[in-house]
Amino acid sequence: MTADAFMLYGTREVEAEPVRLCAGALSADFVNGNLRTIRHGGTEVLRAIAYIVRDRDWGTYEPALTDLVVDQNEEAFSVSYSASCIGPDGSRLGFRATIKGSADGGLIFDVSALPESDFETNRCGFCILHPIAGLAGSPVTVEHTDGHVVATKLPEPIDPWQPFMDIRAITHQVRPGVTAECRMEGDTFEMEDQRNWSDASYKTYVRPLALPWPYVLPAGQPVSQTISLRVTGEGKAPSAAVASEPVRVELGDTGPRLPDVGVVIYPEDVETALANLSTLSTLGPQQLLFHYDPTRGHGLDALRAFARLAIAYPAETTLECVAARTGDLDAELSGVADLVRQAGLKLSAIAVSPSVDRQSTPPGSAWPDCPPLEEVYAAARRAFPDIRLGGGMFSYFTELNRKRVPADRLDFVTHCTCPIVHAADDLSIMQSLEALPFITQTARAIFGAKPYRIGPSTIAMRQNPYGGATKPNPWGQRIAMADSDPRHAGLFGAAWTIGYAARVAPAGLEMLTLSSFTGPFGVLASSGEPVAEGSPRPIFTAIKGLCEMAGLAHVVARTSDETRVLALAGRSASGETVVWLANLTADDVRIDISAFGRGHLVMTPYAITRIG
């Protein structure tokens, strides 16, 4: 790392360096008790094998390791440790783990847990992540718990539910001539398509979701599980990329226009926005997305505040309207329309979603009471007949994929994403960008050419569809499902933002919203950040750059290593090409930009830069 951690991540807390374990062609990174980036001959076989304990809100415990022993030589490695989780009621779950790998391609991860008292959990056991790059849609063999074996394929469009159930083992091709079998013992496993949540993996997890949760592990009853990986075959390993080689950037054909850029505005943000109008104008968003939620007390005052900002900063305006659904739909939505008129708020569009649809309905759960969406949209159309009507989910693509809205009743479809639903480490967040093209391609397969919006999508979670609330993060840590995230305030957040826009650009979005103006999701700093309070965060530069590119024709831009560098390119009507590059890593990266008539440049960690 060549830069100050505080400037990079918005926190001085640095992630633990992984321990690289190697045995012949087999390698894995040992991080916080689990295995990441398991490779054979340089090819990623599994993204992770992790022993996970979750609380009743699907938050993940982070147990401290004790008695850690790591031993390795050229032919084998072994790891052992103890750990424990303390529940909110003081209950304790202890476990002992051993990991063994060998040069013959074998890997065993074994855990034995013992609750010292009754321990409540939503999940306790292994999660195995298969990567998506190169594997999506590829053949696999699934062995079920009754012994029968099925030849099938991993999903290519994102599966809304579980593609495989009742699993004992999964076998896939690592490369021609080499296969990997992952065997799971100790419980029943099933797979979910984690691309739904923008995770770059297929996740096979313990305990079927159709069983009740949370559940209790009885005191004194041990729980043991084992994951065995066996890589076999003699296929030739691909030549490894040399990290010192420059990353090449190449441009291709032009495509759809780049989207308008929105900024979400909450009622509590308006006064700060009005006090910083010149800064908002410099940022230059084409759209203001006003969040209106009667279940949180929003009413006429909130709409009047929005109206003041809409007058002060003329732009397209959309009301993101939560339908409380406490009575007659026509009465509720016509009441909102009356308040909008009283407030003097001029709207270009309204997006409507029932409040209940912000909560997820997992497999095996009963769908909550909700009027048919056809009725919701019809009432909204009657209340707002003269502006565009949108619908979808104010939560995540997962919920839209599982409850597919009647798009023929809408002028546009919308949803959000969040990269810290399941994990909050730096690598997982940047890898989440890999899943975005699958999300947009699946949405297009469902809704066709219907105008399509994404956002607000930020690193931090603005609402938790999977539990009672988002996790408070007063100390600025890396926490899954947190209501704020320090990396949004650092260079990391700016690089992730450009990377996000690059990944979704081929979808031809109508609008993309990746920030608010102030607050934890905003472009202006709060106190205690790498830049002074009230000044632009690094993400400001990223959002401003996207605003300036809105309306340009998207130009396909590829790099020779998209795990390290992503590129977003647009071309004006006069033929001028603008390119933004984002370094997705904590290392300096040398870039070959000869495609632009120039030589090389060096991008520092998480840097973004404009060419043209």
Coordinates of C-alpha atoms in Angstrom, one line a residue:
M1 CA 0.0 0.0 0.0
T2 CA 1.5 3.3 -1.0
A3 CA -1.1 5.8 0.4
D4 CA -2.5 6.8 3.8
A5 CA -5.2 4.3 4.9
F6 CA -7.4 7.1 6.2
M7 CA -7.5 8.7 2.8
L8 CA -8.1 5.4 1.1
Y9 CA -10.8 4.0 3.3
G10 CA -12.1 6.8 5.5
T11 CA -10.9 4.9 8.5
R12 CA -7.5 4.2 10.0
E13 CA -8.5 0.6 10.6
V14 CA -6.6 -1.7 8.1
E15 CA -7.8 -5.2 7.2
A16 CA -5.6 -8.0 8.3
E17 CA -3.2 -9.2 5.6
P18 CA -4.2 -12.7 4.4
V19 CA -1.8 -15.6 5.0
R20 CA -1.1 -17.4 1.7
L21 CA -1.3 -21.1 2.1
C22 CA 0.4 -23.2 -0.7
A23 CA 0.8 -26.9 -1.4
G24 CA 1.9 -27.8 -4.9
A25 CA -0.5 -26.3 -7.4
L26 CA -3.1 -25.6 -4.6
S27 CA -3.3 -22.3 -2.9
A28 CA -5.7 -20.4 -0.6
D29 CA -5.7 -17.2 1.4
F30 CA -6.4 -17.6 5.1
V31 CA -8.3 -14.6 6.4
N32 CA -10.0 -14.2 9.8
G33 CA -10.5 -17.9 10.2
N34 CA -11.7 -18.6 6.7
L35 CA -10.4 -19.4 3.2
R36 CA -10.6 -17.0 0.3
T37 CA -9.5 -17.2 -3.3
I38 CA -8.8 -20.9 -3.5
R39 CA -6.8 -21.6 -6.6
H40 CA -5.3 -24.5 -8.5
G41 CA -2.6 -23.9 -11.0
G42 CA -3.5 -20.2 -10.7
T43 CA -7.2 -20.7 -11.6
E44 CA -9.8 -19.7 -9.0
V45 CA -11.7 -22.9 -8.0
L46 CA -13.7 -21.5 -5.1
R47 CA -14.1 -17.9 -4.0
A48 CA -14.4 -18.9 -0.4
I49 CA -15.0 -21.6 2.2
A50 CA -16.2 -19.8 5.4
Y51 CA -17.7 -20.9 8.7
I52 CA -20.4 -18.4 9.4
V53 CA -22.6 -17.7 12.5
R54 CA -25.4 -15.2 11.9
D55 CA -27.7 -13.5 14.4
R56 CA -31.5 -13.2 14.1
D57 CA -31.2 -10.1 11.8
W58 CA -28.7 -12.0 9.5
G59 CA -25.8 -10.0 10.9
T60 CA -22.5 -11.9 11.0
Y61 CA -20.6 -12.5 14.2
E62 CA -16.8 -11.8 14.0
P63 CA -15.3 -14.2 16.5
A64 CA -11.7 -13.6 17.7
L65 CA -9.3 -16.5 17.0
T66 CA -7.3 -18.1 19.8
D67 CA -4.7 -21.0 19.8
L68 CA -4.0 -20.3 16.1
V69 CA -1.3 -22.6 14.6
V70 CA -0.3 -22.4 10.9
D71 CA 2.2 -24.9 9.5
Q72 CA 3.2 -25.5 5.9
N73 CA 5.8 -26.9 3.5
E74 CA 6.0 -27.4 -0.2
E75 CA 3.7 -30.5 -0.1
A76 CA 1.1 -29.6 2.5
F77 CA -0.3 -27.0 4.9
S78 CA -2.4 -27.1 8.0
V79 CA -4.2 -24.6 10.2
S80 CA -6.0 -24.9 13.5
Y81 CA -7.7 -22.5 15.8
S82 CA -10.4 -22.0 18.4
A83 CA -13.1 -19.2 18.4
S84 CA -16.3 -18.2 20.1
C85 CA -19.4 -16.1 19.5
I86 CA -21.2 -14.2 22.2
G87 CA -24.9 -13.6 21.7
P88 CA -26.7 -10.3 22.7
D89 CA -28.1 -12.2 25.7
G90 CA -24.7 -13.4 26.8
S91 CA -25.1 -16.9 25.3
R92 CA -21.8 -18.4 24.0
L93 CA -21.0 -20.7 21.1
G94 CA -17.4 -22.0 20.9
F95 CA -15.9 -23.9 18.1
R96 CA -12.7 -25.6 17.0
A97 CA -11.5 -25.6 13.4
T98 CA -8.8 -27.5 11.4
I99 CA -7.8 -26.9 7.8
K100 CA -5.5 -29.3 5.8
G101 CA -4.3 -29.0 2.2
S102 CA -2.0 -31.2 0.2
A103 CA -0.2 -31.1 -3.1
D104 CA -2.4 -33.8 -4.5
G105 CA -5.2 -31.3 -4.8
G106 CA -7.0 -32.2 -1.6
L107 CA -8.4 -29.7 1.0
I108 CA -10.4 -30.4 4.1
F109 CA -12.0 -27.8 6.4
D110 CA -13.5 -29.3 9.5
V111 CA -15.3 -27.5 12.4
S112 CA -16.8 -28.8 15.6
A113 CA -19.0 -26.3 17.6
L114 CA -20.3 -26.6 21.1
P115 CA -23.0 -24.2 22.5
E116 CA -22.2 -23.6 26.2
S117 CA -25.8 -22.4 26.6
D118 CA -28.8 -22.3 24.3
F119 CA -27.7 -20.2 21.4
E120 CA -30.0 -18.4 18.9
T121 CA -29.0 -18.1 15.3
N122 CA -30.3 -17.7 11.8
R123 CA -27.4 -19.8 10.4
C124 CA -24.5 -21.7 11.9
G125 CA -22.2 -23.5 9.5
F126 CA -20.3 -23.4 6.2
C127 CA -20.9 -21.3 3.2
I128 CA -19.1 -22.2 0.0
L129 CA -18.8 -19.6 -2.8
H130 CA -18.3 -20.6 -6.4
P131 CA -17.0 -17.7 -8.6
I132 CA -19.2 -16.4 -11.4
A133 CA -16.5 -15.3 -13.9
G134 CA -16.1 -18.1 -16.4
L135 CA -18.6 -20.4 -14.5
A136 CA -22.0 -18.7 -15.1
G137 CA -24.1 -21.0 -17.2
S138 CA -21.4 -23.8 -17.2
P139 CA -22.1 -27.5 -16.7
V140 CA -21.9 -28.9 -13.1
T141 CA -22.7 -32.3 -11.5
V142 CA -24.8 -32.2 -8.3
E143 CA -25.0 -35.1 -5.9
H144 CA -28.0 -35.0 -3.6
T145 CA -28.2 -36.3 0.0
D146 CA -30.0 -39.5 -1.1
G147 CA -27.0 -40.3 -3.4
H148 CA -28.6 -39.6 -6.8
V149 CA -26.5 -37.5 -9.2
V150 CA -27.8 -34.9 -11.7
A151 CA -25.9 -33.3 -14.6
T152 CA -27.1 -29.7 -14.9
K153 CA -25.8 -26.1 -15.3
L154 CA -25.2 -23.2 -13.1
P155 CA -27.7 -20.4 -13.8
E156 CA -26.8 -17.8 -16.3
P157 CA -29.7 -15.4 -15.9
I158 CA -30.0 -14.8 -12.2
D159 CA -32.2 -17.4 -10.5
P160 CA -34.6 -15.7 -8.1
W161 CA -34.8 -18.8 -5.8
Q162 CA -32.4 -21.7 -5.1
P163 CA -31.1 -23.4 -8.2
F164 CA -30.1 -26.5 -6.3
M165 CA -31.5 -28.1 -3.2
D166 CA -30.6 -31.0 -0.9
I167 CA -26.9 -31.0 -1.9
R168 CA -24.1 -33.3 -0.8
A169 CA -21.5 -32.4 -3.5
I170 CA -21.0 -30.2 -6.5
T171 CA -18.4 -30.9 -9.3
H172 CA -17.3 -28.5 -11.9
Q173 CA -14.6 -28.1 -14.5
V174 CA -11.7 -25.8 -13.4
R175 CA -10.2 -25.8 -16.9
P176 CA -10.0 -28.4 -19.6
G177 CA -8.9 -31.7 -18.1
V178 CA -9.2 -30.6 -14.5
T179 CA -12.3 -30.9 -12.3
A180 CA -13.1 -30.0 -8.7
E181 CA -15.5 -31.8 -6.4
C182 CA -16.7 -29.9 -3.3
R183 CA -18.3 -32.3 -0.8
M184 CA -20.3 -31.1 2.2
E185 CA -20.9 -33.3 5.3
G186 CA -22.8 -32.7 8.6
D187 CA -26.0 -31.2 7.4
T188 CA -28.2 -30.5 4.4
F189 CA -26.9 -27.8 2.0
E190 CA -28.6 -25.8 -0.7
M191 CA -27.5 -23.1 -3.2
E192 CA -28.7 -19.6 -3.8
D193 CA -27.7 -17.3 -6.6
Q194 CA -25.9 -14.5 -4.7
R195 CA -25.8 -12.3 -7.8
N196 CA -29.3 -11.3 -6.7
W197 CA -27.6 -9.2 -4.0
S198 CA -24.7 -8.2 -6.3
D199 CA -22.3 -10.7 -4.7
A200 CA -20.0 -12.2 -7.3
S201 CA -20.7 -15.8 -6.4
Y202 CA -23.0 -18.7 -6.2
K203 CA -23.4 -19.5 -2.5
T204 CA -24.0 -23.0 -1.1
Y205 CA -25.0 -22.8 2.5
V206 CA -26.0 -25.0 5.4
R207 CA -29.6 -25.5 6.6
P208 CA -32.5 -25.1 4.1
L209 CA -34.2 -21.7 4.4
A210 CA -37.6 -23.6 4.4
L211 CA -36.8 -24.6 7.9
P212 CA -37.7 -22.2 10.7
W213 CA -35.4 -19.4 11.6
P214 CA -34.1 -18.1 13.9
Y215 CA -33.5 -21.4 15.6
V216 CA -31.8 -22.5 18.8
L217 CA -28.7 -24.7 19.2
P218 CA -29.3 -26.5 22.5
A219 CA -26.6 -26.2 25.2
G220 CA -24.1 -29.0 25.3
Q221 CA -25.0 -30.6 21.9
P222 CA -22.1 -30.5 19.5
V223 CA -22.5 -29.5 15.9
S224 CA -19.9 -30.8 13.4
Q225 CA -19.5 -30.1 9.7
T226 CA -16.8 -30.9 7.1
I227 CA -16.1 -29.4 3.7
S228 CA -13.8 -31.5 1.4
L229 CA -12.4 -30.2 -1.9
R230 CA -10.7 -32.5 -4.4
V231 CA -9.1 -31.2 -7.6
T232 CA -8.1 -33.9 -10.1
G233 CA -6.8 -34.0 -13.6
E234 CA -3.7 -33.1 -15.6
G235 CA -5.0 -30.2 -17.7
K236 CA -2.5 -27.5 -18.6
A237 CA -2.5 -24.5 -16.3
P238 CA -3.0 -21.2 -18.2
S239 CA -0.2 -18.8 -18.3
A240 CA -0.4 -16.5 -15.3
A241 CA -0.8 -12.7 -15.8
V242 CA 2.3 -10.8 -14.6
A243 CA 1.3 -8.2 -12.1
S244 CA 4.1 -5.9 -13.2
E245 CA 2.8 -5.8 -16.8
P246 CA 0.7 -2.7 -17.6
V247 CA -3.0 -3.0 -17.8
R248 CA -4.1 -2.3 -21.4
V249 CA -7.2 -0.2 -22.2
E250 CA -9.0 -0.8 -25.5
L251 CA -12.0 0.9 -27.0
G252 CA -14.7 -0.8 -29.1
D253 CA -18.0 0.0 -30.7
T254 CA -20.5 2.7 -29.5
G255 CA -23.7 1.7 -27.8
P256 CA -26.6 3.3 -25.9
R257 CA -26.5 6.7 -24.4
L258 CA -25.0 7.0 -20.9
P259 CA -27.7 7.7 -18.3
D260 CA -28.8 10.8 -16.5
V261 CA -27.2 10.9 -13.0
G262 CA -29.5 11.3 -10.1
V263 CA -28.9 12.4 -6.5
V264 CA -31.3 11.2 -3.8
I265 CA -32.6 14.0 -1.5
Y266 CA -34.1 13.2 1.9
P267 CA -36.2 15.8 3.7
E268 CA -33.5 16.4 6.3
D269 CA -31.0 17.1 3.4
V270 CA -32.8 20.0 1.9
E271 CA -31.5 22.9 4.1
T272 CA -27.9 21.8 3.6
A273 CA -28.5 21.5 -0.2
L274 CA -30.0 25.0 -0.3
A275 CA -27.1 26.4 1.6
N276 CA -24.7 24.8 -0.9
L277 CA -26.4 25.5 -4.2
S278 CA -23.2 26.4 -5.9
T279 CA -21.7 23.1 -5.0
L280 CA -24.8 21.2 -6.1
S281 CA -24.6 23.2 -9.4
T282 CA -20.9 22.3 -9.8
L283 CA -21.8 18.6 -9.2
G284 CA -24.4 18.9 -12.0
P285 CA -26.9 16.1 -11.5
Q286 CA -29.6 15.9 -14.2
Q287 CA -32.2 14.5 -11.7
L288 CA -33.2 15.0 -8.1
L289 CA -34.8 11.9 -6.6
F290 CA -36.9 13.0 -3.6
H291 CA -37.5 10.3 -1.0
Y292 CA -41.0 10.5 0.5
D293 CA -42.1 8.0 3.1
P294 CA -45.3 8.6 5.1
T295 CA -44.4 5.7 7.4
R296 CA -41.5 7.9 8.7
G297 CA -43.7 11.0 9.2
H298 CA -43.1 12.7 5.9
G299 CA -45.9 15.0 4.9
L300 CA -46.6 18.5 3.6
D301 CA -43.5 20.0 5.2
A302 CA -41.2 17.5 3.5
L303 CA -42.9 18.2 0.1
R304 CA -42.6 22.0 0.6
A305 CA -38.9 21.6 1.3
F306 CA -38.5 19.6 -1.9
A307 CA -40.4 22.3 -3.8
R308 CA -38.0 25.0 -2.5
L309 CA -35.0 23.0 -3.7
A310 CA -36.6 22.1 -7.1
I311 CA -37.1 25.9 -7.7
A312 CA -33.6 26.7 -6.6
Y313 CA -32.0 23.9 -8.7
P314 CA -34.0 23.4 -11.9
A315 CA -33.7 19.7 -12.9
E316 CA -35.8 16.7 -13.6
T317 CA -37.6 15.6 -10.4
T318 CA -38.8 12.2 -9.3
L319 CA -40.7 11.5 -6.1
E320 CA -39.7 8.1 -4.7
C321 CA -43.1 7.5 -2.9
V322 CA -43.6 4.8 -0.4
A323 CA -47.2 3.7 -0.3
A324 CA -48.1 3.2 3.4
R325 CA -51.1 1.1 2.3
T326 CA -53.0 1.8 5.6
G327 CA -56.4 2.2 3.8
D328 CA -57.9 2.8 0.4
L329 CA -55.2 3.2 -2.2
D330 CA -57.0 5.8 -4.2
A331 CA -57.6 7.9 -1.1
E332 CA -53.9 7.5 0.0
L333 CA -52.3 8.3 -3.4
S334 CA -54.7 11.1 -4.3
G335 CA -54.0 12.5 -0.9
V336 CA -50.3 12.6 -1.7
A337 CA -51.1 14.3 -5.0
D338 CA -53.1 16.9 -3.2
L339 CA -50.1 17.6 -0.8
V340 CA -47.8 17.8 -3.8
R341 CA -50.0 20.5 -5.3
Q342 CA -50.3 22.4 -2.0
A343 CA -46.5 22.3 -1.7
G344 CA -46.1 23.7 -5.2
L345 CA -43.8 20.8 -6.1
K346 CA -43.3 20.3 -9.8
L347 CA -42.6 16.7 -10.6
S348 CA -41.3 15.0 -13.8
A349 CA -42.1 11.5 -12.5
I350 CA -43.2 9.5 -9.5
A351 CA -42.1 6.0 -8.5
V352 CA -44.4 4.1 -6.2
S353 CA -43.8 1.0 -4.1
P354 CA -45.8 -0.5 -1.2
S355 CA -44.0 -0.2 2.1
V356 CA -44.4 -3.9 2.7
D357 CA -42.3 -4.7 -0.4
R358 CA -39.2 -3.2 1.2
Q359 CA -39.1 -6.4 3.3
S360 CA -37.8 -9.5 1.7
T361 CA -39.8 -12.7 1.4
P362 CA -37.3 -15.5 1.6
P363 CA -37.9 -19.0 0.3
G364 CA -40.3 -20.9 2.5
S365 CA -41.9 -17.7 3.9
A366 CA -45.5 -16.5 3.5
W367 CA -45.9 -13.5 1.3
P368 CA -47.2 -10.5 3.3
D369 CA -50.6 -9.0 2.7
C370 CA -50.4 -6.5 -0.2
P371 CA -52.8 -5.3 -2.9
P372 CA -52.0 -6.5 -6.4
L373 CA -49.4 -4.2 -7.9
E374 CA -51.7 -3.6 -10.9
E375 CA -54.1 -1.9 -8.4
V376 CA -51.3 0.1 -6.8
Y377 CA -50.1 1.4 -10.1
A378 CA -53.6 2.1 -11.4
A379 CA -54.3 4.2 -8.3
A380 CA -51.0 6.0 -8.8
R381 CA -51.9 6.7 -12.4
R382 CA -55.2 8.1 -11.4
A383 CA -53.6 10.4 -8.8
F384 CA -50.8 11.5 -11.1
P385 CA -52.2 11.3 -14.6
D386 CA -49.9 13.9 -16.2
I387 CA -46.4 12.6 -15.2
R388 CA -44.4 9.5 -15.8
L389 CA -45.0 6.5 -13.5
G390 CA -42.3 4.1 -12.3
G391 CA -42.3 1.1 -10.1
G392 CA -40.2 -1.8 -9.0
M393 CA -38.5 -2.1 -5.7
F394 CA -37.0 0.5 -3.4
S395 CA -34.9 -2.3 -1.9
Y396 CA -32.7 -4.6 -4.1
F397 CA -32.7 -6.5 -7.3
T398 CA -33.4 -9.7 -5.2
E399 CA -36.9 -8.5 -4.3
L400 CA -37.6 -7.3 -7.9
N401 CA -36.5 -10.7 -9.3
R402 CA -38.7 -12.5 -6.8
K403 CA -41.7 -10.2 -7.2
R404 CA -41.7 -9.2 -10.9
V405 CA -43.8 -6.1 -11.3
P406 CA -46.3 -5.7 -14.2
A407 CA -44.1 -3.4 -16.2
D408 CA -46.7 -2.9 -18.9
R409 CA -48.5 -0.6 -16.4
L410 CA -45.3 1.5 -15.9
D411 CA -43.2 4.0 -17.8
F412 CA -40.0 2.8 -16.1
V413 CA -38.7 0.1 -13.8
T414 CA -36.4 0.7 -10.9
H415 CA -34.4 -1.1 -8.1
C416 CA -31.3 -0.6 -6.0
T417 CA -28.3 -2.7 -5.0
C418 CA -26.0 -2.9 -1.9
P419 CA -22.7 -4.6 -1.8
I420 CA -22.5 -5.3 2.0
V421 CA -25.6 -7.5 2.5
H422 CA -23.4 -10.6 3.1
A423 CA -19.9 -9.4 3.5
A424 CA -18.1 -6.1 4.1
D425 CA -14.4 -6.7 3.4
D426 CA -12.7 -4.6 0.8
L427 CA -12.3 -7.5 -1.7
S428 CA -15.9 -8.6 -1.6
I429 CA -17.2 -5.0 -2.2
M430 CA -15.0 -4.5 -5.3
Q431 CA -15.8 -8.0 -6.5
S432 CA -19.5 -7.1 -6.3
L433 CA -19.0 -5.1 -9.5
E434 CA -18.6 -8.3 -11.4
A435 CA -22.2 -9.2 -10.7
L436 CA -23.7 -6.0 -12.0
P437 CA -23.8 -7.0 -15.7
F438 CA -25.7 -10.1 -14.8
I439 CA -28.2 -8.0 -12.9
T440 CA -28.8 -5.7 -15.8
Q441 CA -28.9 -8.5 -18.3
T442 CA -31.4 -10.4 -16.2
A443 CA -33.6 -7.3 -15.8
R444 CA -33.5 -6.7 -19.5
A445 CA -34.5 -10.4 -20.1
I446 CA -37.5 -9.9 -17.8
F447 CA -38.6 -6.3 -18.8
G448 CA -37.2 -6.0 -22.3
A449 CA -36.6 -2.4 -23.5
K450 CA -38.7 -0.8 -20.8
P451 CA -36.9 2.3 -19.5
Y452 CA -34.7 1.2 -16.6
R453 CA -33.3 3.0 -13.6
I454 CA -30.9 1.9 -10.8
G455 CA -30.5 3.5 -7.4
P456 CA -29.9 4.9 -5.0
S457 CA -27.1 2.3 -4.7
T458 CA -24.4 3.0 -2.2
I459 CA -21.9 1.0 -0.3
A460 CA -23.8 1.5 2.9
M461 CA -27.3 0.0 3.4
R462 CA -30.1 2.5 3.6
Q463 CA -32.7 -0.1 4.6
N464 CA -32.5 -3.8 5.7
P465 CA -35.0 -6.0 3.9
Y466 CA -33.7 -9.0 5.8
G467 CA -34.0 -7.9 9.5
G468 CA -35.4 -5.4 11.8
A469 CA -33.0 -2.6 11.0
T470 CA -29.6 -1.7 9.5
K471 CA -26.6 -2.0 11.7
P472 CA -25.4 1.2 13.4
N473 CA -21.8 1.9 12.7
P474 CA -20.6 4.7 15.1
W475 CA -17.0 3.7 15.0
G476 CA -16.7 3.6 11.2
Q477 CA -15.9 -0.1 10.9
R478 CA -16.3 -2.6 8.0
I479 CA -19.7 -4.0 9.0
A480 CA -22.2 -5.9 6.8
M481 CA -25.7 -4.3 6.6
A482 CA -24.4 -1.1 8.2
D483 CA -26.2 2.2 7.9
S484 CA -23.0 4.0 7.1
D485 CA -19.6 2.9 5.7
P486 CA -16.3 4.8 6.0
R487 CA -15.2 3.8 2.6
H488 CA -17.9 5.9 1.0
A489 CA -15.8 8.9 2.3
G490 CA -12.5 7.7 1.0
L491 CA -10.8 7.1 -2.4
F492 CA -12.2 3.6 -2.3
G493 CA -15.7 4.9 -2.6
A494 CA -14.8 7.0 -5.7
A495 CA -13.2 4.0 -7.4
W496 CA -16.2 1.8 -6.6
T497 CA -18.6 4.4 -8.0
I498 CA -16.7 4.7 -11.4
G499 CA -16.5 0.9 -11.5
Y500 CA -20.2 0.6 -10.9
A501 CA -21.1 3.0 -13.7
A502 CA -18.7 1.2 -16.1
R503 CA -20.3 -2.2 -15.3
V504 CA -23.9 -1.0 -15.9
A505 CA -23.2 1.3 -18.9
P506 CA -24.0 -1.3 -21.6
A507 CA -27.6 -1.7 -20.2
G508 CA -28.7 1.6 -21.5
L509 CA -30.1 2.9 -18.2
E510 CA -32.3 5.9 -18.1
M511 CA -31.0 7.1 -14.8
L512 CA -28.3 6.0 -12.3
T513 CA -28.2 7.2 -8.7
L514 CA -25.1 6.4 -6.7
S515 CA -25.2 9.1 -3.9
S516 CA -27.2 11.6 -1.9
F517 CA -26.0 15.1 -1.6
T518 CA -25.3 15.1 2.2
G519 CA -25.3 12.6 5.0
P520 CA -23.7 9.1 5.1
F521 CA -24.6 8.5 1.4
G522 CA -23.6 12.0 0.3
V523 CA -20.9 13.8 -1.7
L524 CA -20.1 16.3 1.2
A525 CA -17.9 15.3 4.1
S526 CA -19.1 15.1 7.8
S527 CA -16.7 15.7 10.7
G528 CA -13.8 13.3 11.3
E529 CA -13.3 12.3 7.6
P530 CA -10.2 12.4 5.4
V531 CA -11.3 15.8 4.1
A532 CA -12.7 18.8 6.0
E533 CA -16.4 18.9 7.1
G534 CA -18.6 20.3 4.3
S535 CA -16.0 19.9 1.6
P536 CA -16.3 17.5 -1.3
R537 CA -15.5 13.9 -0.6
P538 CA -13.5 12.0 -3.3
I539 CA -16.8 10.5 -4.5
F540 CA -17.8 14.1 -5.5
T541 CA -15.3 14.0 -8.4
A542 CA -16.6 10.6 -9.5
I543 CA -20.3 11.7 -9.5
K544 CA -19.4 15.0 -11.2
G545 CA -17.6 13.1 -13.9
L546 CA -20.6 10.8 -14.5
C547 CA -22.9 13.9 -14.6
E548 CA -20.7 15.4 -17.4
M549 CA -20.8 12.2 -19.4
A550 CA -24.6 11.9 -19.2
G551 CA -26.1 11.7 -22.7
L552 CA -22.9 10.7 -24.4
A553 CA -22.9 7.6 -26.5
H554 CA -21.4 4.7 -24.5
V555 CA -18.2 3.4 -26.0
V556 CA -17.3 -0.2 -25.1
A557 CA -14.1 0.1 -23.0
R558 CA -12.2 -3.0 -22.0
T559 CA -9.1 -3.5 -19.9
S560 CA -6.8 -6.5 -20.0
D561 CA -7.4 -7.1 -16.2
E562 CA -10.8 -5.9 -15.0
T563 CA -10.2 -7.2 -11.5
R564 CA -7.7 -4.3 -11.2
V565 CA -8.9 -1.6 -13.5
L566 CA -12.3 -0.7 -15.0
A567 CA -12.9 1.9 -17.8
L568 CA -16.0 3.9 -18.7
A569 CA -16.0 5.7 -22.0
G570 CA -18.4 8.0 -23.8
R571 CA -18.4 9.8 -27.1
S572 CA -20.0 13.2 -27.9
A573 CA -21.9 14.0 -31.2
S574 CA -18.8 15.9 -32.3
G575 CA -16.6 12.7 -31.9
E576 CA -14.8 13.6 -28.7
T577 CA -14.2 10.6 -26.5
V578 CA -14.0 10.8 -22.7
V579 CA -12.7 7.9 -20.6
W580 CA -12.7 7.5 -16.9
L581 CA -10.4 4.8 -15.3
A582 CA -10.7 3.4 -11.8
N583 CA -8.0 1.4 -10.0
L584 CA -9.9 -1.1 -7.9
T585 CA -6.9 -2.2 -5.9
A586 CA -4.7 -1.1 -3.0
D587 CA -1.7 -1.1 -5.2
D588 CA -0.1 1.1 -7.8
V589 CA -1.1 0.0 -11.3
R590 CA 0.6 0.9 -14.5
I591 CA -1.8 1.6 -17.4
D592 CA -1.1 1.3 -21.1
I593 CA -3.1 4.1 -22.8
S594 CA -1.5 3.9 -26.2
A595 CA -5.1 3.4 -27.6
F596 CA -5.5 7.2 -26.9
G597 CA -2.2 8.2 -28.5
R598 CA -0.4 8.3 -25.2
G599 CA 2.1 6.0 -23.5
H600 CA 1.6 4.9 -19.9
L601 CA 0.4 6.3 -16.6
V602 CA 0.6 5.0 -13.0
M603 CA -2.6 4.9 -11.0
T604 CA -2.2 5.0 -7.3
P605 CA -4.4 2.9 -5.0
Y606 CA -8.1 3.4 -5.7
A607 CA -7.4 6.4 -7.9
I608 CA -9.8 7.6 -10.6
T609 CA -8.6 9.6 -13.6
R610 CA -10.1 11.1 -16.7
I611 CA -8.6 10.9 -20.2
G612 CA -9.9 13.2 -22.9

